[in-house]
Each structure stands twice: as C-alpha cells, then as structure tokens.
mmCIF file with all atom_site columns, C-alpha atoms in Angstrom:
data_model
loop_
_atom_site.group_PDB
_atom_site.id
_atom_site.type_symbol
_atom_site.label_atom_id
_atom_site.label_alt_id
_atom_site.label_comp_id
_atom_site.label_asym_id
_atom_site.label_entity_id
_atom_site.label_seq_id
_atom_site.pdbx_PDB_ins_code
_atom_site.Cartn_x
_atom_site.Cartn_y
_atom_site.Cartn_z
_atom_site.occupancy
_atom_site.B_iso_or_equiv
_atom_site.pdbx_formal_charge
_atom_site.auth_seq_id
_atom_site.auth_comp_id
_atom_site.auth_asym_id
_atom_site.auth_atom_id
_atom_site.pdbx_PDB_model_num
ATOM 1   C CA . MET A 1 1   ? 114.512 149.871 -182.341 1.00 62.00 ? 229 MET A CA 1
ATOM 2   C CA . SER A 1 2   ? 112.396 146.831 -181.717 1.00 83.00 ? 230 SER A CA 1
ATOM 3   C CA . GLN A 1 3   ? 109.005 146.125 -180.233 1.00 93.00 ? 231 GLN A CA 1
ATOM 4   C CA . ILE A 1 4   ? 108.562 142.606 -178.902 1.00 97.00 ? 232 ILE A CA 1
ATOM 5   C CA . LYS A 1 5   ? 105.399 140.658 -178.167 1.00 98.00 ? 233 LYS A CA 1
ATOM 6   C CA . ILE A 1 6   ? 105.557 137.405 -176.223 1.00 98.00 ? 234 ILE A CA 1
ATOM 7   C CA . TYR A 1 7   ? 102.570 135.055 -176.260 1.00 97.00 ? 235 TYR A CA 1
ATOM 8   C CA . GLY A 1 8   ? 102.005 131.958 -174.163 1.00 97.00 ? 236 GLY A CA 1
ATOM 9   C CA . LEU A 1 9   ? 99.910  130.286 -171.548 1.00 97.00 ? 237 LEU A CA 1
ATOM 10  C CA . ARG A 1 10  ? 99.348  132.459 -168.480 1.00 97.00 ? 238 ARG A CA 1
ATOM 11  C CA . ALA A 1 11  ? 100.264 129.571 -166.151 1.00 95.00 ? 239 ALA A CA 1
ATOM 12  C CA . HIS A 1 12  ? 103.606 129.178 -167.907 1.00 94.00 ? 240 HIS A CA 1
ATOM 13  C CA . LEU A 1 13  ? 104.623 132.756 -168.739 1.00 95.00 ? 241 LEU A CA 1
ATOM 14  C CA . GLN A 1 14  ? 103.564 134.809 -165.761 1.00 95.00 ? 242 GLN A CA 1
ATOM 15  C CA . SER A 1 15  ? 105.959 133.174 -163.319 1.00 95.00 ? 243 SER A CA 1
ATOM 16  C CA . LYS A 1 16  ? 108.900 133.436 -165.763 1.00 95.00 ? 244 LYS A CA 1
ATOM 17  C CA . ARG A 1 17  ? 108.165 136.912 -167.106 1.00 96.00 ? 245 ARG A CA 1
ATOM 18  C CA . GLU A 1 18  ? 111.177 138.773 -165.731 1.00 97.00 ? 246 GLU A CA 1
ATOM 19  C CA . LEU A 1 19  ? 113.722 136.033 -166.404 1.00 97.00 ? 247 LEU A CA 1
ATOM 20  C CA . LEU A 1 20  ? 112.324 135.488 -169.892 1.00 98.00 ? 248 LEU A CA 1
ATOM 21  C CA . SER A 1 21  ? 112.491 139.218 -170.652 1.00 97.00 ? 249 SER A CA 1
ATOM 22  C CA . ASP A 1 22  ? 116.063 139.445 -169.332 1.00 97.00 ? 250 ASP A CA 1
ATOM 23  C CA . THR A 1 23  ? 117.148 136.378 -171.306 1.00 98.00 ? 251 THR A CA 1
ATOM 24  C CA . LEU A 1 24  ? 115.479 137.523 -174.510 1.00 97.00 ? 252 LEU A CA 1
ATOM 25  C CA . HIS A 1 25  ? 116.904 141.033 -174.254 1.00 96.00 ? 253 HIS A CA 1
ATOM 26  C CA . ALA A 1 26  ? 120.419 139.687 -173.657 1.00 96.00 ? 254 ALA A CA 1
ATOM 27  C CA . CYS A 1 27  ? 120.099 137.606 -176.841 1.00 97.00 ? 255 CYS A CA 1
ATOM 28  C CA . ILE A 1 28  ? 118.934 140.609 -178.865 1.00 95.00 ? 256 ILE A CA 1
ATOM 29  C CA . ALA A 1 29  ? 121.633 142.871 -177.440 1.00 94.00 ? 257 ALA A CA 1
ATOM 30  C CA . GLU A 1 30  ? 124.312 140.335 -178.353 1.00 95.00 ? 258 GLU A CA 1
ATOM 31  C CA . ALA A 1 31  ? 123.049 139.342 -181.796 1.00 96.00 ? 259 ALA A CA 1
ATOM 32  C CA . PHE A 1 32  ? 122.151 142.842 -182.952 1.00 93.00 ? 260 PHE A CA 1
ATOM 33  C CA . GLN A 1 33  ? 124.753 144.814 -180.921 1.00 90.00 ? 261 GLN A CA 1
ATOM 34  C CA . TYR A 1 34  ? 121.780 146.515 -179.331 1.00 85.00 ? 262 TYR A CA 1
ATOM 35  C CA . PRO A 1 35  ? 121.923 148.905 -176.339 1.00 82.00 ? 263 PRO A CA 1
ATOM 36  C CA . LEU A 1 36  ? 120.924 147.317 -173.035 1.00 85.00 ? 264 LEU A CA 1
ATOM 37  C CA . ASN A 1 37  ? 118.692 150.281 -172.154 1.00 85.00 ? 265 ASN A CA 1
ATOM 38  C CA . LYS A 1 38  ? 116.399 149.772 -175.181 1.00 83.00 ? 266 LYS A CA 1
ATOM 39  C CA . ARG A 1 39  ? 113.836 147.208 -174.078 1.00 90.00 ? 267 ARG A CA 1
ATOM 40  C CA . ALA A 1 40  ? 110.187 147.198 -175.172 1.00 91.00 ? 268 ALA A CA 1
ATOM 41  C CA . HIS A 1 41  ? 108.590 143.850 -174.275 1.00 96.00 ? 269 HIS A CA 1
ATOM 42  C CA . ARG A 1 42  ? 104.885 143.123 -173.942 1.00 97.00 ? 270 ARG A CA 1
ATOM 43  C CA . PHE A 1 43  ? 103.488 139.870 -172.606 1.00 97.00 ? 271 PHE A CA 1
ATOM 44  C CA . PHE A 1 44  ? 100.197 138.426 -173.811 1.00 97.00 ? 272 PHE A CA 1
ATOM 45  C CA . TYR A 1 45  ? 98.892  135.834 -171.396 1.00 97.00 ? 273 TYR A CA 1
ATOM 46  C CA . LEU A 1 46  ? 96.469  133.301 -172.795 1.00 97.00 ? 274 LEU A CA 1
ATOM 47  C CA . ASP A 1 47  ? 94.259  130.862 -170.954 1.00 96.00 ? 275 ASP A CA 1
ATOM 48  C CA . GLN A 1 48  ? 94.364  127.224 -172.041 1.00 94.00 ? 276 GLN A CA 1
ATOM 49  C CA . GLU A 1 49  ? 91.020  127.481 -173.851 1.00 95.00 ? 277 GLU A CA 1
ATOM 50  C CA . ASP A 1 50  ? 92.246  130.520 -175.850 1.00 94.00 ? 278 ASP A CA 1
ATOM 51  C CA . PHE A 1 51  ? 95.559  129.106 -177.113 1.00 94.00 ? 279 PHE A CA 1
ATOM 52  C CA . PHE A 1 52  ? 95.648  126.468 -179.804 1.00 93.00 ? 280 PHE A CA 1
ATOM 53  C CA . TYR A 1 53  ? 99.113  125.350 -180.811 1.00 91.00 ? 281 TYR A CA 1
ATOM 54  C CA . PRO A 1 54  ? 100.638 122.670 -183.034 1.00 92.00 ? 282 PRO A CA 1
ATOM 55  C CA . GLU A 1 55  ? 100.752 119.034 -182.068 1.00 93.00 ? 283 GLU A CA 1
ATOM 56  C CA . GLY A 1 56  ? 104.029 118.042 -180.467 1.00 94.00 ? 284 GLY A CA 1
ATOM 57  C CA . ARG A 1 57  ? 104.366 121.232 -178.422 1.00 96.00 ? 285 ARG A CA 1
ATOM 58  C CA . SER A 1 58  ? 104.057 121.428 -174.647 1.00 96.00 ? 286 SER A CA 1
ATOM 59  C CA . ASP A 1 59  ? 102.307 123.894 -172.349 1.00 95.00 ? 287 ASP A CA 1
ATOM 60  C CA . GLN A 1 60  ? 105.521 125.946 -172.513 1.00 96.00 ? 288 GLN A CA 1
ATOM 61  C CA . TYR A 1 61  ? 104.924 126.781 -176.190 1.00 97.00 ? 289 TYR A CA 1
ATOM 62  C CA . THR A 1 62  ? 105.943 130.431 -176.569 1.00 98.00 ? 290 THR A CA 1
ATOM 63  C CA . ILE A 1 63  ? 105.559 132.735 -179.566 1.00 98.00 ? 291 ILE A CA 1
ATOM 64  C CA . ILE A 1 64  ? 107.900 135.709 -179.915 1.00 98.00 ? 292 ILE A CA 1
ATOM 65  C CA . GLU A 1 65  ? 107.092 138.428 -182.468 1.00 98.00 ? 293 GLU A CA 1
ATOM 66  C CA . ILE A 1 66  ? 109.771 141.045 -183.036 1.00 97.00 ? 294 ILE A CA 1
ATOM 67  C CA . SER A 1 67  ? 109.081 144.206 -185.050 1.00 95.00 ? 295 SER A CA 1
ATOM 68  C CA . LEU A 1 68  ? 112.274 146.030 -185.928 1.00 92.00 ? 296 LEU A CA 1
ATOM 69  C CA . PHE A 1 69  ? 113.993 148.416 -188.292 1.00 87.00 ? 297 PHE A CA 1
ATOM 70  C CA . GLU A 1 70  ? 115.145 146.714 -191.469 1.00 90.00 ? 298 GLU A CA 1
ATOM 71  C CA . GLY A 1 71  ? 118.863 146.307 -192.038 1.00 88.00 ? 299 GLY A CA 1
ATOM 72  C CA . ARG A 1 72  ? 120.156 143.317 -190.079 1.00 92.00 ? 300 ARG A CA 1
ATOM 73  C CA . SER A 1 73  ? 122.001 140.690 -192.061 1.00 95.00 ? 301 SER A CA 1
ATOM 74  C CA . ILE A 1 74  ? 120.715 137.147 -192.459 1.00 96.00 ? 302 ILE A CA 1
ATOM 75  C CA . ALA A 1 75  ? 123.692 135.965 -190.405 1.00 97.00 ? 303 ALA A CA 1
ATOM 76  C CA . SER A 1 76  ? 122.805 138.269 -187.473 1.00 96.00 ? 304 SER A CA 1
ATOM 77  C CA . LYS A 1 77  ? 119.173 137.085 -187.569 1.00 97.00 ? 305 LYS A CA 1
ATOM 78  C CA . LYS A 1 78  ? 120.221 133.428 -187.567 1.00 98.00 ? 306 LYS A CA 1
ATOM 79  C CA . ASN A 1 79  ? 122.562 134.167 -184.673 1.00 97.00 ? 307 ASN A CA 1
ATOM 80  C CA . LEU A 1 80  ? 119.620 135.670 -182.773 1.00 98.00 ? 308 LEU A CA 1
ATOM 81  C CA . TYR A 1 81  ? 117.520 132.541 -183.333 1.00 98.00 ? 309 TYR A CA 1
ATOM 82  C CA . ARG A 1 82  ? 120.392 130.314 -182.199 1.00 98.00 ? 310 ARG A CA 1
ATOM 83  C CA . LEU A 1 83  ? 120.961 132.368 -179.044 1.00 98.00 ? 311 LEU A CA 1
ATOM 84  C CA . ILE A 1 84  ? 117.266 132.369 -178.131 1.00 98.00 ? 312 ILE A CA 1
ATOM 85  C CA . PHE A 1 85  ? 116.878 128.620 -178.651 1.00 98.00 ? 313 PHE A CA 1
ATOM 86  C CA . GLU A 1 86  ? 120.037 127.859 -176.641 1.00 98.00 ? 314 GLU A CA 1
ATOM 87  C CA . ARG A 1 87  ? 119.432 130.240 -173.758 1.00 98.00 ? 315 ARG A CA 1
ATOM 88  C CA . PHE A 1 88  ? 115.732 129.547 -173.420 1.00 98.00 ? 316 PHE A CA 1
ATOM 89  C CA . GLU A 1 89  ? 116.585 125.900 -173.016 1.00 98.00 ? 317 GLU A CA 1
ATOM 90  C CA . GLN A 1 90  ? 119.498 126.508 -170.618 1.00 98.00 ? 318 GLN A CA 1
ATOM 91  C CA . GLU A 1 91  ? 118.075 129.310 -168.495 1.00 97.00 ? 319 GLU A CA 1
ATOM 92  C CA . LEU A 1 92  ? 114.294 128.843 -168.741 1.00 97.00 ? 320 LEU A CA 1
ATOM 93  C CA . LYS A 1 93  ? 114.038 125.093 -169.401 1.00 97.00 ? 321 LYS A CA 1
ATOM 94  C CA . ILE A 1 94  ? 111.963 125.794 -172.541 1.00 97.00 ? 322 ILE A CA 1
ATOM 95  C CA . ALA A 1 95  ? 112.796 123.345 -175.327 1.00 98.00 ? 323 ALA A CA 1
ATOM 96  C CA . PRO A 1 96  ? 113.627 124.767 -178.779 1.00 98.00 ? 324 PRO A CA 1
ATOM 97  C CA . ASN A 1 97  ? 110.594 122.905 -180.141 1.00 97.00 ? 325 ASN A CA 1
ATOM 98  C CA . ASP A 1 98  ? 108.416 125.090 -177.889 1.00 98.00 ? 326 ASP A CA 1
ATOM 99  C CA . VAL A 1 99  ? 109.743 128.439 -179.167 1.00 98.00 ? 327 VAL A CA 1
ATOM 100 C CA . GLU A 1 100 ? 108.560 130.170 -182.331 1.00 98.00 ? 328 GLU A CA 1
ATOM 101 C CA . ILE A 1 101 ? 110.142 133.451 -183.453 1.00 98.00 ? 329 ILE A CA 1
ATOM 102 C CA . THR A 1 102 ? 108.943 135.826 -186.154 1.00 98.00 ? 330 THR A CA 1
ATOM 103 C CA . LEU A 1 103 ? 110.865 138.929 -187.238 1.00 97.00 ? 331 LEU A CA 1
ATOM 104 C CA . THR A 1 104 ? 109.007 141.670 -189.090 1.00 96.00 ? 332 THR A CA 1
ATOM 105 C CA . GLU A 1 105 ? 111.255 144.346 -190.553 1.00 93.00 ? 333 GLU A CA 1
ATOM 106 C CA . THR A 1 106 ? 110.101 147.725 -191.772 1.00 90.00 ? 334 THR A CA 1
ATOM 107 C CA . PRO A 1 107 ? 111.942 150.781 -193.106 1.00 86.00 ? 335 PRO A CA 1
ATOM 108 C CA . LEU A 1 108 ? 112.905 153.460 -190.598 1.00 79.00 ? 336 LEU A CA 1
ATOM 109 C CA . HIS A 1 109 ? 110.487 155.902 -192.251 1.00 83.00 ? 337 HIS A CA 1
ATOM 110 C CA . ASN A 1 110 ? 107.620 153.604 -191.154 1.00 77.00 ? 338 ASN A CA 1
ATOM 111 C CA . TRP A 1 111 ? 108.354 154.283 -187.473 1.00 77.00 ? 339 TRP A CA 1
ATOM 112 C CA . GLY A 1 112 ? 107.567 157.399 -185.439 1.00 79.00 ? 340 GLY A CA 1
ATOM 113 C CA . LEU A 1 113 ? 109.722 157.793 -182.309 1.00 79.00 ? 341 LEU A CA 1
ATOM 114 C CA . ARG A 1 114 ? 110.473 160.560 -179.847 1.00 78.00 ? 342 ARG A CA 1
ATOM 115 C CA . GLY A 1 115 ? 108.302 163.002 -181.818 1.00 86.00 ? 343 GLY A CA 1
ATOM 116 C CA . GLN A 1 116 ? 109.724 162.423 -185.288 1.00 85.00 ? 344 GLN A CA 1
ATOM 117 C CA . PRO A 1 117 ? 110.146 159.886 -188.094 1.00 77.00 ? 345 PRO A CA 1
ATOM 118 C CA . ALA A 1 118 ? 112.807 157.324 -187.188 1.00 75.00 ? 346 ALA A CA 1
ATOM 119 C CA . ASP A 1 119 ? 114.741 157.955 -190.405 1.00 73.00 ? 347 ASP A CA 1
ATOM 120 C CA . GLU A 1 120 ? 115.399 161.506 -189.121 1.00 73.00 ? 348 GLU A CA 1
ATOM 121 C CA . LEU A 1 121 ? 116.709 160.365 -185.730 1.00 70.00 ? 349 LEU A CA 1
ATOM 122 C CA . VAL A 1 122 ? 120.336 160.017 -184.746 1.00 70.00 ? 350 VAL A CA 1
ATOM 123 C CA . LEU A 1 123 ? 120.490 156.502 -183.309 1.00 64.00 ? 351 LEU A CA 1
ATOM 124 C CA . ASP A 1 124 ? 123.021 155.442 -180.669 1.00 61.00 ? 352 ASP A CA 1
ATOM 125 C CA . TYR A 1 125 ? 123.411 151.984 -182.274 1.00 61.00 ? 353 TYR A CA 1
ATOM 126 C CA . LYS A 1 126 ? 123.961 150.491 -185.711 1.00 66.00 ? 354 LYS A CA 1
ATOM 127 C CA . VAL A 1 127 ? 121.124 148.913 -187.667 1.00 63.00 ? 355 VAL A CA 1
ATOM 128 C CA . GLN A 1 128 ? 123.226 147.586 -190.557 1.00 69.00 ? 356 GLN A CA 1
ATOM 129 C CA . ILE A 1 129 ? 124.982 144.635 -188.920 1.00 72.00 ? 357 ILE A CA 1
#
C-alpha cells in the first residue's frame, strides 16, 4: 500500500495532473511489482508566493512524498527513483533536477485498511521485493 502526495506550483501541476499521476503510478507498479488498481495520489497545488524552493530549480519543481509499507529492498527503491527521473523527463518534460522524492516506510501494523490492521490483511501483492 502507498499513499502519495505531490506538491508543486498550481500553474505547473494542474494541467499535467492526469499524465503525471499515470506516469508516476506506472513507475511504482514496475519498480515495486505493484497492482495497477492500487492508486492513492493527492495533489497539493501551491501558488508562487507559497512555494519556496532551492536555487537552481525551475517553476516545474515537484516534490513527491510516498508513504508505504516497509519491506522494499534498496535496489527496488533506487529503481523507482531512476524510473521516475527518466519518465518524468521523457513524458512530462520535467528535468530530474526539478524532481524530489521522499519515501517514508512504516511497519504494516502502523496502517489501518479496510477495517483492520494491515498486518492482518491478505495482500494481493508482495511487499518484500
């Protein structure tokens, strides 16, 4: 399971929302062998005066925060980063320098889903990859 927050300038993100979500989800599905029907993306649109970002970034600067069950290998996480950087540049014309990704992993018992603790659920995908 993952919950994803995407932050960026309203003028940049709003027009690319669907393509960005599709591209990001395809990267996650490939890197983490994740089901295509498990998508939970939320967009946070910021106005120019509300978004301060590092020097050297453009108006396309995008922050992606992914909360997920712990268990993915370092190699699978690095593959995810590589896929996002490559595909965002190819499909969305967002340079790798304008993308920042943070993964936050927590144990399954820290999640409540479908009326029960996640560590008691039978998942239809592997977490240990």
